[in-house]
Short mmCIF file of C-alpha atoms in Angstrom, two decimals:
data_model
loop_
_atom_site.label_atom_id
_atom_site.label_comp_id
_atom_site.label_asym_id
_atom_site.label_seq_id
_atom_site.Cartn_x
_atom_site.Cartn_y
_atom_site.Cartn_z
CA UNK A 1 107.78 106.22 119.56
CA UNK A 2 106.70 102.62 118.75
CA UNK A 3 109.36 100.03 117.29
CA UNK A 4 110.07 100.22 113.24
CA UNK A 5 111.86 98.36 111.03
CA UNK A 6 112.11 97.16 107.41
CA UNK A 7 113.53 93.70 106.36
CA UNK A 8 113.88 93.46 102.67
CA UNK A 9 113.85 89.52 100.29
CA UNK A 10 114.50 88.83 96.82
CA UNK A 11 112.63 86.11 95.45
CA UNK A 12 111.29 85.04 91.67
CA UNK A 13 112.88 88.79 90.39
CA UNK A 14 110.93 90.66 92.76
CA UNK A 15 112.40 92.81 96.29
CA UNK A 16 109.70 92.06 98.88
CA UNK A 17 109.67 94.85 101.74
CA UNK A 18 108.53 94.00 104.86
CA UNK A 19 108.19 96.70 106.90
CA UNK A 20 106.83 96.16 110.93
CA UNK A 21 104.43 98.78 113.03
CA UNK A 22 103.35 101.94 112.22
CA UNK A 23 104.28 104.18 109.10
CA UNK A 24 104.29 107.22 110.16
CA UNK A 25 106.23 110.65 110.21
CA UNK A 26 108.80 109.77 112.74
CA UNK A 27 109.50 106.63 110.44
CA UNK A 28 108.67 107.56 107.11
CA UNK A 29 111.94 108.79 106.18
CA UNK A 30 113.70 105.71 107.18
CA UNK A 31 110.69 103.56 105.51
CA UNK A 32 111.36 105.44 102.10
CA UNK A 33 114.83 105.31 102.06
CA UNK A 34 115.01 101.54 102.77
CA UNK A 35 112.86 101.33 99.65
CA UNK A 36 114.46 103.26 97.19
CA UNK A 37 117.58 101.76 98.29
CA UNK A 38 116.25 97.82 97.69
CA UNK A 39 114.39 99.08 93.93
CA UNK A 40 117.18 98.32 91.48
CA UNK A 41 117.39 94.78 92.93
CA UNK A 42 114.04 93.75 91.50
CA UNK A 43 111.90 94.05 88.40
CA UNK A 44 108.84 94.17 90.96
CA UNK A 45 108.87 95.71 94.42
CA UNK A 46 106.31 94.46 96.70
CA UNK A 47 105.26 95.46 100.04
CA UNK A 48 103.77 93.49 102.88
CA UNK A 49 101.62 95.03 105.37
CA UNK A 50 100.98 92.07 107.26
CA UNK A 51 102.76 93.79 110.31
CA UNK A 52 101.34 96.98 109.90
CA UNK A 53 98.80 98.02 111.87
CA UNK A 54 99.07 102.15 110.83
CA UNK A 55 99.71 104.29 107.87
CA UNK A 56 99.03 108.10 108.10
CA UNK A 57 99.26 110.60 105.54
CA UNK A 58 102.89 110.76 105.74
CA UNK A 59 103.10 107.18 105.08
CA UNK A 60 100.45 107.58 102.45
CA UNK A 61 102.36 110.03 100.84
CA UNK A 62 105.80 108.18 101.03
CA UNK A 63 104.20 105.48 98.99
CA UNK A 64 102.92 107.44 96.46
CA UNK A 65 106.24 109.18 95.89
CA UNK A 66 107.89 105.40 95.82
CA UNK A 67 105.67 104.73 93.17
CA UNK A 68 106.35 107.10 91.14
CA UNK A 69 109.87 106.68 91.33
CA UNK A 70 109.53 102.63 90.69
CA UNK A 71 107.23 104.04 87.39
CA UNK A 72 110.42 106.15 86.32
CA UNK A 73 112.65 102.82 86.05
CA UNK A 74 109.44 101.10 84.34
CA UNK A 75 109.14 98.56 86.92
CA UNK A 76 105.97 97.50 88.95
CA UNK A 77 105.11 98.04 92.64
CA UNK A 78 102.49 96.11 94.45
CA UNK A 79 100.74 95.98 97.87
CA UNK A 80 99.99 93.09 99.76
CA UNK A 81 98.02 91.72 103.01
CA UNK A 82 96.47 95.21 104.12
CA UNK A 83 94.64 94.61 107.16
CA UNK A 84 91.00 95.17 106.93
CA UNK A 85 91.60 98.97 108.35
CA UNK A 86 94.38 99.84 106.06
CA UNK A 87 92.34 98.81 103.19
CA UNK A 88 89.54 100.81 104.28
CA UNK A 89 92.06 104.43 104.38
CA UNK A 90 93.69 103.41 100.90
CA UNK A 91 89.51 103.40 99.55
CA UNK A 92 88.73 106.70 101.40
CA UNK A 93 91.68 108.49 99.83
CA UNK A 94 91.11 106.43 96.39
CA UNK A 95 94.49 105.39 96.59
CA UNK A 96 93.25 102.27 96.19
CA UNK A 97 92.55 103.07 92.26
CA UNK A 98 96.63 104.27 92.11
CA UNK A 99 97.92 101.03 93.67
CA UNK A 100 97.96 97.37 92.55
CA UNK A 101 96.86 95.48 95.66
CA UNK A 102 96.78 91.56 96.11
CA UNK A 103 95.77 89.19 99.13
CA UNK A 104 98.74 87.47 99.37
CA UNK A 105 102.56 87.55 98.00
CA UNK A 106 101.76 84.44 95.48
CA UNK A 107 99.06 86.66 93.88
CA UNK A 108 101.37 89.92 93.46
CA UNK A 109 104.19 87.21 91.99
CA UNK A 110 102.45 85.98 88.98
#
């Protein structure tokens, strides 16, 4: 198994999640629970994927299950800096019609 962690900011009332390499079943649990755990600390909860290379369905589906919980406290989630390859899975699935993406964290801010 590759290295994974999560580093979590607060800035301008948002929780920005950075997570780093893959997200996948052997880290999705600890990806989601870092999540759900930073939420109440932000009226917006943004993840970068500028260190993420990999998502696979797990990951897919961990996201879509953080989403719906951040819709149940009527906040906002948003997606930023997908590599090229990333952005290409979250079209094929049509995930990319479910998730607000942005370039870059000023974008997702405003």
């Amino acid at each position: 198994m590759d290295d994974f962690n999560v580093e979590v900011e607060k800035r301008d009332g948002a929780v920005i999640i950075y997570p780093k390499g893959e997200i996948n079943a052997y880290h999705v649990s600890d990806f989601k629970a870092r999540v759900l755990e930073s939420i109440p600390e932000g009226e917006k909860v943004i993840i970068d994927f500028s260190n993420v290379d990999y998502v696979d369905s797990a990951g897919l589906g961990s996201l879509v299950s953080i989403l719906k919980h951040v819709k149940t406290e009527n906040k906002e989630m948003k997606l930023i800096s997908l590599k090229p390859n990333l952005k290409k899975v979250f079209e094929l699935t049509k995930l990319d019609m479910v998730f607000d993406m942005f370039d870059d964290l000023d974008s997702a801010l405003k």
